[in-house]
């Protein structure tokens, strides 16, 4: 695999250009579908030249992966906020709902950008986000302070892995409300078992 030579946008104008490219990509995905997501169409919709697009992104998959990265960061920050607030009731449901509905995008788009993130940056990306999440909530609640590395792994990886599987198996016709209920039941049961030790 060739090394990615894209520029890293450090100045405000460069960051604005990257943001415009990513926003245009999301708009195309949401309104026109994946088939219309070409680099030429993205550049046109973003109001940049195709050369400018290629200064920052090597191809369409690179754009999708960056959208997936931003989605994952948004999700991580939202969940860290839920954990920091430590509400007495509904924290698990709020976390599961965040995992299922992060962003203003459709489930199809969320699945597409998540797949691109894993495909482009490797399966280790989940571990990277796990460590960043654990660092961000470290010491904020009694729960995170008492979790073993293995228990923390189960709590972060199980729902994400199950949701990835659900997105990959649309033929199962899973009802999103029922799936949410079952994931909440799974996580609450696991936490109850940890507390009972």
PDB file of C-alpha atoms in Angstrom:
ATOM      1  CA  UNK A   1       0.000   0.000   0.000  1.00  0.00           C
ATOM      2  CA  UNK A   2       1.427   3.380  -0.980  1.00  0.00           C
ATOM      3  CA  UNK A   3       2.119   5.835   1.782  1.00  0.00           C
ATOM      4  CA  UNK A   4      -0.454   8.582   2.049  1.00  0.00           C
ATOM      5  CA  UNK A   5       1.202  11.855   0.993  1.00  0.00           C
ATOM      6  CA  UNK A   6      -1.712  14.181   1.668  1.00  0.00           C
ATOM      7  CA  UNK A   7      -1.114  17.572   3.238  1.00  0.00           C
ATOM      8  CA  UNK A   8      -2.007  18.141   6.843  1.00  0.00           C
ATOM      9  CA  UNK A   9      -4.219  21.249   7.030  1.00  0.00           C
ATOM     10  CA  UNK A  10      -2.690  23.502   9.693  1.00  0.00           C
ATOM     11  CA  UNK A  11      -3.847  26.950   8.640  1.00  0.00           C
ATOM     12  CA  UNK A  12      -7.426  28.137   8.971  1.00  0.00           C
ATOM     13  CA  UNK A  13      -8.026  28.349   5.243  1.00  0.00           C
ATOM     14  CA  UNK A  14      -6.696  24.832   4.682  1.00  0.00           C
ATOM     15  CA  UNK A  15      -8.893  23.476   7.489  1.00  0.00           C
ATOM     16  CA  UNK A  16     -11.881  25.283   5.971  1.00  0.00           C
ATOM     17  CA  UNK A  17     -11.128  23.647   2.615  1.00  0.00           C
ATOM     18  CA  UNK A  18     -10.974  20.193   4.195  1.00  0.00           C
ATOM     19  CA  UNK A  19     -14.201  20.876   6.088  1.00  0.00           C
ATOM     20  CA  UNK A  20     -15.892  21.963   2.837  1.00  0.00           C
ATOM     21  CA  UNK A  21     -14.767  18.751   1.109  1.00  0.00           C
ATOM     22  CA  UNK A  22     -16.049  16.610   3.974  1.00  0.00           C
ATOM     23  CA  UNK A  23     -19.351  18.508   4.212  1.00  0.00           C
ATOM     24  CA  UNK A  24     -19.895  18.183   0.456  1.00  0.00           C
ATOM     25  CA  UNK A  25     -19.207  14.453   0.715  1.00  0.00           C
ATOM     26  CA  UNK A  26     -21.776  14.054   3.484  1.00  0.00           C
ATOM     27  CA  UNK A  27     -24.356  16.019   1.509  1.00  0.00           C
ATOM     28  CA  UNK A  28     -23.820  13.836  -1.556  1.00  0.00           C
ATOM     29  CA  UNK A  29     -24.096  10.644   0.492  1.00  0.00           C
ATOM     30  CA  UNK A  30     -27.269  11.805   2.219  1.00  0.00           C
ATOM     31  CA  UNK A  31     -29.077  13.269  -0.790  1.00  0.00           C
ATOM     32  CA  UNK A  32     -27.706  11.469  -3.844  1.00  0.00           C
ATOM     33  CA  UNK A  33     -26.274   8.193  -2.557  1.00  0.00           C
ATOM     34  CA  UNK A  34     -22.932   6.424  -2.588  1.00  0.00           C
ATOM     35  CA  UNK A  35     -22.941   5.857  -6.356  1.00  0.00           C
ATOM     36  CA  UNK A  36     -22.729   9.633  -6.927  1.00  0.00           C
ATOM     37  CA  UNK A  37     -19.824  10.061  -4.509  1.00  0.00           C
ATOM     38  CA  UNK A  38     -16.940  10.655  -6.903  1.00  0.00           C
ATOM     39  CA  UNK A  39     -13.968  12.910  -6.282  1.00  0.00           C
ATOM     40  CA  UNK A  40     -14.972  15.116  -9.230  1.00  0.00           C
ATOM     41  CA  UNK A  41     -18.500  15.544  -7.898  1.00  0.00           C
ATOM     42  CA  UNK A  42     -17.209  16.187  -4.372  1.00  0.00           C
ATOM     43  CA  UNK A  43     -14.782  18.855  -5.598  1.00  0.00           C
ATOM     44  CA  UNK A  44     -17.511  20.540  -7.644  1.00  0.00           C
ATOM     45  CA  UNK A  45     -19.967  20.555  -4.734  1.00  0.00           C
ATOM     46  CA  UNK A  46     -17.273  21.790  -2.310  1.00  0.00           C
ATOM     47  CA  UNK A  47     -16.287  24.600  -4.681  1.00  0.00           C
ATOM     48  CA  UNK A  48     -12.666  23.483  -4.985  1.00  0.00           C
ATOM     49  CA  UNK A  49     -10.577  22.191  -7.854  1.00  0.00           C
ATOM     50  CA  UNK A  50      -9.942  18.467  -8.159  1.00  0.00           C
ATOM     51  CA  UNK A  51      -6.236  19.230  -7.652  1.00  0.00           C
ATOM     52  CA  UNK A  52      -6.999  20.914  -4.345  1.00  0.00           C
ATOM     53  CA  UNK A  53      -9.060  17.910  -3.225  1.00  0.00           C
ATOM     54  CA  UNK A  54      -6.124  15.605  -4.030  1.00  0.00           C
ATOM     55  CA  UNK A  55      -3.776  17.774  -1.974  1.00  0.00           C
ATOM     56  CA  UNK A  56      -5.660  16.621   1.116  1.00  0.00           C
ATOM     57  CA  UNK A  57      -7.210  13.274   0.196  1.00  0.00           C
ATOM     58  CA  UNK A  58      -5.707  10.494  -1.905  1.00  0.00           C
ATOM     59  CA  UNK A  59      -9.070   9.109  -3.012  1.00  0.00           C
ATOM     60  CA  UNK A  60     -12.735   8.676  -2.143  1.00  0.00           C
ATOM     61  CA  UNK A  61     -11.990   6.041   0.513  1.00  0.00           C
ATOM     62  CA  UNK A  62      -9.620   8.448   2.232  1.00  0.00           C
ATOM     63  CA  UNK A  63     -12.446  11.013   2.421  1.00  0.00           C
ATOM     64  CA  UNK A  64     -14.860   8.411   3.787  1.00  0.00           C
ATOM     65  CA  UNK A  65     -12.281   7.301   6.359  1.00  0.00           C
ATOM     66  CA  UNK A  66     -11.812  10.878   7.556  1.00  0.00           C
ATOM     67  CA  UNK A  67     -15.585  11.214   7.892  1.00  0.00           C
ATOM     68  CA  UNK A  68     -15.511   7.982   9.924  1.00  0.00           C
ATOM     69  CA  UNK A  69     -12.693   9.337  12.087  1.00  0.00           C
ATOM     70  CA  UNK A  70     -14.631  12.515  12.829  1.00  0.00           C
ATOM     71  CA  UNK A  71     -17.781  10.509  13.538  1.00  0.00           C
ATOM     72  CA  UNK A  72     -15.853   8.311  15.983  1.00  0.00           C
ATOM     73  CA  UNK A  73     -14.359  11.348  17.736  1.00  0.00           C
ATOM     74  CA  UNK A  74     -17.782  12.985  18.046  1.00  0.00           C
ATOM     75  CA  UNK A  75     -19.223   9.775  19.462  1.00  0.00           C
ATOM     76  CA  UNK A  76     -16.342   9.381  21.892  1.00  0.00           C
ATOM     77  CA  UNK A  77     -16.740  12.963  23.154  1.00  0.00           C
ATOM     78  CA  UNK A  78     -20.504  12.617  23.562  1.00  0.00           C
ATOM     79  CA  UNK A  79     -20.148   9.385  25.518  1.00  0.00           C
ATOM     80  CA  UNK A  80     -17.377  10.860  27.681  1.00  0.00           C
ATOM     81  CA  UNK A  81     -19.807  13.682  28.508  1.00  0.00           C
ATOM     82  CA  UNK A  82     -22.481  11.170  29.509  1.00  0.00           C
ATOM     83  CA  UNK A  83     -20.017   9.298  31.725  1.00  0.00           C
ATOM     84  CA  UNK A  84     -18.741  12.547  33.275  1.00  0.00           C
ATOM     85  CA  UNK A  85     -22.294  13.645  34.102  1.00  0.00           C
ATOM     86  CA  UNK A  86     -22.900  10.181  35.607  1.00  0.00           C
ATOM     87  CA  UNK A  87     -26.691  10.342  35.652  1.00  0.00           C
ATOM     88  CA  UNK A  88     -28.304   7.919  38.069  1.00  0.00           C
ATOM     89  CA  UNK A  89     -30.777   6.509  35.539  1.00  0.00           C
ATOM     90  CA  UNK A  90     -30.506   6.073  31.816  1.00  0.00           C
ATOM     91  CA  UNK A  91     -26.731   6.391  31.356  1.00  0.00           C
ATOM     92  CA  UNK A  92     -26.415   3.052  29.583  1.00  0.00           C
ATOM     93  CA  UNK A  93     -29.377   3.775  27.330  1.00  0.00           C
ATOM     94  CA  UNK A  94     -27.970   7.234  26.533  1.00  0.00           C
ATOM     95  CA  UNK A  95     -24.615   5.680  25.608  1.00  0.00           C
ATOM     96  CA  UNK A  96     -26.195   2.984  23.420  1.00  0.00           C
ATOM     97  CA  UNK A  97     -28.420   5.572  21.747  1.00  0.00           C
ATOM     98  CA  UNK A  98     -25.357   7.732  21.059  1.00  0.00           C
ATOM     99  CA  UNK A  99     -23.581   4.757  19.493  1.00  0.00           C
ATOM    100  CA  UNK A 100     -26.612   4.073  17.315  1.00  0.00           C
ATOM    101  CA  UNK A 101     -27.438   7.632  16.299  1.00  0.00           C
ATOM    102  CA  UNK A 102     -24.302   9.795  16.393  1.00  0.00           C
ATOM    103  CA  UNK A 103     -24.436  12.638  13.947  1.00  0.00           C
ATOM    104  CA  UNK A 104     -27.148  13.939  11.705  1.00  0.00           C
ATOM    105  CA  UNK A 105     -26.565  11.189   9.154  1.00  0.00           C
ATOM    106  CA  UNK A 106     -28.516   8.128   8.095  1.00  0.00           C
ATOM    107  CA  UNK A 107     -27.604   4.646   9.356  1.00  0.00           C
ATOM    108  CA  UNK A 108     -26.409   3.816   5.822  1.00  0.00           C
ATOM    109  CA  UNK A 109     -23.964   6.727   5.807  1.00  0.00           C
ATOM    110  CA  UNK A 110     -22.769   5.937   9.331  1.00  0.00           C
ATOM    111  CA  UNK A 111     -22.082   2.326   8.351  1.00  0.00           C
ATOM    112  CA  UNK A 112     -20.322   3.377   5.138  1.00  0.00           C
ATOM    113  CA  UNK A 113     -17.929   5.798   6.827  1.00  0.00           C
ATOM    114  CA  UNK A 114     -17.261   3.389   9.707  1.00  0.00           C
ATOM    115  CA  UNK A 115     -16.393   0.612   7.261  1.00  0.00           C
ATOM    116  CA  UNK A 116     -14.097   2.981   5.360  1.00  0.00           C
ATOM    117  CA  UNK A 117     -12.366   3.971   8.591  1.00  0.00           C
ATOM    118  CA  UNK A 118     -11.629   0.336   9.479  1.00  0.00           C
ATOM    119  CA  UNK A 119     -10.708  -0.599   5.910  1.00  0.00           C
ATOM    120  CA  UNK A 120      -8.356   2.345   5.418  1.00  0.00           C
ATOM    121  CA  UNK A 121      -6.812   2.676   8.862  1.00  0.00           C
ATOM    122  CA  UNK A 122      -7.037  -0.918  10.084  1.00  0.00           C
ATOM    123  CA  UNK A 123      -8.900  -2.777  12.804  1.00  0.00           C
ATOM    124  CA  UNK A 124      -6.569  -1.248  15.394  1.00  0.00           C
ATOM    125  CA  UNK A 125      -8.456   2.026  15.067  1.00  0.00           C
ATOM    126  CA  UNK A 126     -11.027   0.761  17.587  1.00  0.00           C
ATOM    127  CA  UNK A 127      -8.267   0.166  20.105  1.00  0.00           C
ATOM    128  CA  UNK A 128      -6.931   3.666  19.538  1.00  0.00           C
ATOM    129  CA  UNK A 129     -10.362   5.169  20.223  1.00  0.00           C
ATOM    130  CA  UNK A 130     -10.815   2.876  23.231  1.00  0.00           C
ATOM    131  CA  UNK A 131      -7.578   4.143  24.799  1.00  0.00           C
ATOM    132  CA  UNK A 132      -8.446   7.769  24.044  1.00  0.00           C
ATOM    133  CA  UNK A 133     -11.886   7.288  25.589  1.00  0.00           C
ATOM    134  CA  UNK A 134     -10.529   5.619  28.716  1.00  0.00           C
ATOM    135  CA  UNK A 135      -7.983   8.412  29.090  1.00  0.00           C
ATOM    136  CA  UNK A 136     -10.709  11.060  28.742  1.00  0.00           C
ATOM    137  CA  UNK A 137     -12.886   9.517  31.482  1.00  0.00           C
ATOM    138  CA  UNK A 138     -10.074   8.355  33.753  1.00  0.00           C
ATOM    139  CA  UNK A 139     -10.946   9.007  37.378  1.00  0.00           C
ATOM    140  CA  UNK A 140     -14.218  10.767  36.565  1.00  0.00           C
ATOM    141  CA  UNK A 141     -16.423   8.100  38.129  1.00  0.00           C
ATOM    142  CA  UNK A 142     -15.991   5.280  40.621  1.00  0.00           C
ATOM    143  CA  UNK A 143     -16.863   2.816  37.863  1.00  0.00           C
ATOM    144  CA  UNK A 144     -14.002   3.713  35.505  1.00  0.00           C
ATOM    145  CA  UNK A 145     -11.541   3.762  38.405  1.00  0.00           C
ATOM    146  CA  UNK A 146     -12.469   0.193  39.410  1.00  0.00           C
ATOM    147  CA  UNK A 147     -12.620  -1.375  35.947  1.00  0.00           C
ATOM    148  CA  UNK A 148      -9.998  -3.898  34.943  1.00  0.00           C
ATOM    149  CA  UNK A 149      -8.451  -3.492  31.511  1.00  0.00           C
ATOM    150  CA  UNK A 150     -10.427  -6.517  30.349  1.00  0.00           C
ATOM    151  CA  UNK A 151     -13.765  -5.256  31.676  1.00  0.00           C
ATOM    152  CA  UNK A 152     -13.200  -1.841  30.071  1.00  0.00           C
ATOM    153  CA  UNK A 153     -12.427  -3.644  26.794  1.00  0.00           C
ATOM    154  CA  UNK A 154     -15.721  -5.558  26.961  1.00  0.00           C
ATOM    155  CA  UNK A 155     -17.727  -2.424  27.790  1.00  0.00           C
ATOM    156  CA  UNK A 156     -16.340  -0.413  24.877  1.00  0.00           C
ATOM    157  CA  UNK A 157     -15.927  -3.099  22.241  1.00  0.00           C
ATOM    158  CA  UNK A 158     -19.054  -5.246  22.700  1.00  0.00           C
ATOM    159  CA  UNK A 159     -21.718  -2.711  21.679  1.00  0.00           C
ATOM    160  CA  UNK A 160     -19.618  -1.266  18.850  1.00  0.00           C
ATOM    161  CA  UNK A 161     -18.844  -4.719  17.452  1.00  0.00           C
ATOM    162  CA  UNK A 162     -22.484  -5.789  17.684  1.00  0.00           C
ATOM    163  CA  UNK A 163     -23.654  -2.609  15.952  1.00  0.00           C
ATOM    164  CA  UNK A 164     -21.093  -3.131  13.180  1.00  0.00           C
ATOM    165  CA  UNK A 165     -22.399  -6.678  12.736  1.00  0.00           C
ATOM    166  CA  UNK A 166     -26.001  -5.416  12.631  1.00  0.00           C
ATOM    167  CA  UNK A 167     -25.087  -2.878   9.929  1.00  0.00           C
ATOM    168  CA  UNK A 168     -23.336  -5.603   7.923  1.00  0.00           C
ATOM    169  CA  UNK A 169     -26.364  -7.924   8.110  1.00  0.00           C
ATOM    170  CA  UNK A 170     -29.369  -5.871   6.951  1.00  0.00           C
ATOM    171  CA  UNK A 171     -31.054  -9.050   5.734  1.00  0.00           C
ATOM    172  CA  UNK A 172     -31.812  -9.879   9.385  1.00  0.00           C
ATOM    173  CA  UNK A 173     -34.271  -6.986   9.463  1.00  0.00           C
ATOM    174  CA  UNK A 174     -33.367  -6.012  13.019  1.00  0.00           C
ATOM    175  CA  UNK A 175     -35.690  -3.462  14.573  1.00  0.00           C
ATOM    176  CA  UNK A 176     -33.573  -0.553  15.870  1.00  0.00           C
ATOM    177  CA  UNK A 177     -35.718   0.049  18.978  1.00  0.00           C
ATOM    178  CA  UNK A 178     -35.617  -3.622  19.973  1.00  0.00           C
ATOM    179  CA  UNK A 179     -31.897  -3.797  19.222  1.00  0.00           C
ATOM    180  CA  UNK A 180     -31.342  -0.780  21.475  1.00  0.00           C
ATOM    181  CA  UNK A 181     -33.319  -2.500  24.255  1.00  0.00           C
ATOM    182  CA  UNK A 182     -31.279  -5.688  23.928  1.00  0.00           C
ATOM    183  CA  UNK A 183     -27.958  -3.842  23.933  1.00  0.00           C
ATOM    184  CA  UNK A 184     -29.036  -1.923  27.037  1.00  0.00           C
ATOM    185  CA  UNK A 185     -30.016  -5.229  28.695  1.00  0.00           C
ATOM    186  CA  UNK A 186     -26.640  -6.737  27.768  1.00  0.00           C
ATOM    187  CA  UNK A 187     -24.621  -3.825  29.136  1.00  0.00           C
ATOM    188  CA  UNK A 188     -26.702  -3.400  32.296  1.00  0.00           C
ATOM    189  CA  UNK A 189     -26.422  -7.127  33.025  1.00  0.00           C
ATOM    190  CA  UNK A 190     -22.660  -7.036  32.542  1.00  0.00           C
ATOM    191  CA  UNK A 191     -22.294  -3.990  34.815  1.00  0.00           C
ATOM    192  CA  UNK A 192     -24.499  -5.645  37.442  1.00  0.00           C
ATOM    193  CA  UNK A 193     -22.290  -8.750  37.282  1.00  0.00           C
ATOM    194  CA  UNK A 194     -19.175  -6.602  37.713  1.00  0.00           C
ATOM    195  CA  UNK A 195     -20.709  -4.851  40.726  1.00  0.00           C
ATOM    196  CA  UNK A 196     -21.645  -8.187  42.306  1.00  0.00           C
ATOM    197  CA  UNK A 197     -18.083  -9.479  42.287  1.00  0.00           C
TER     198      UNK A 197
END
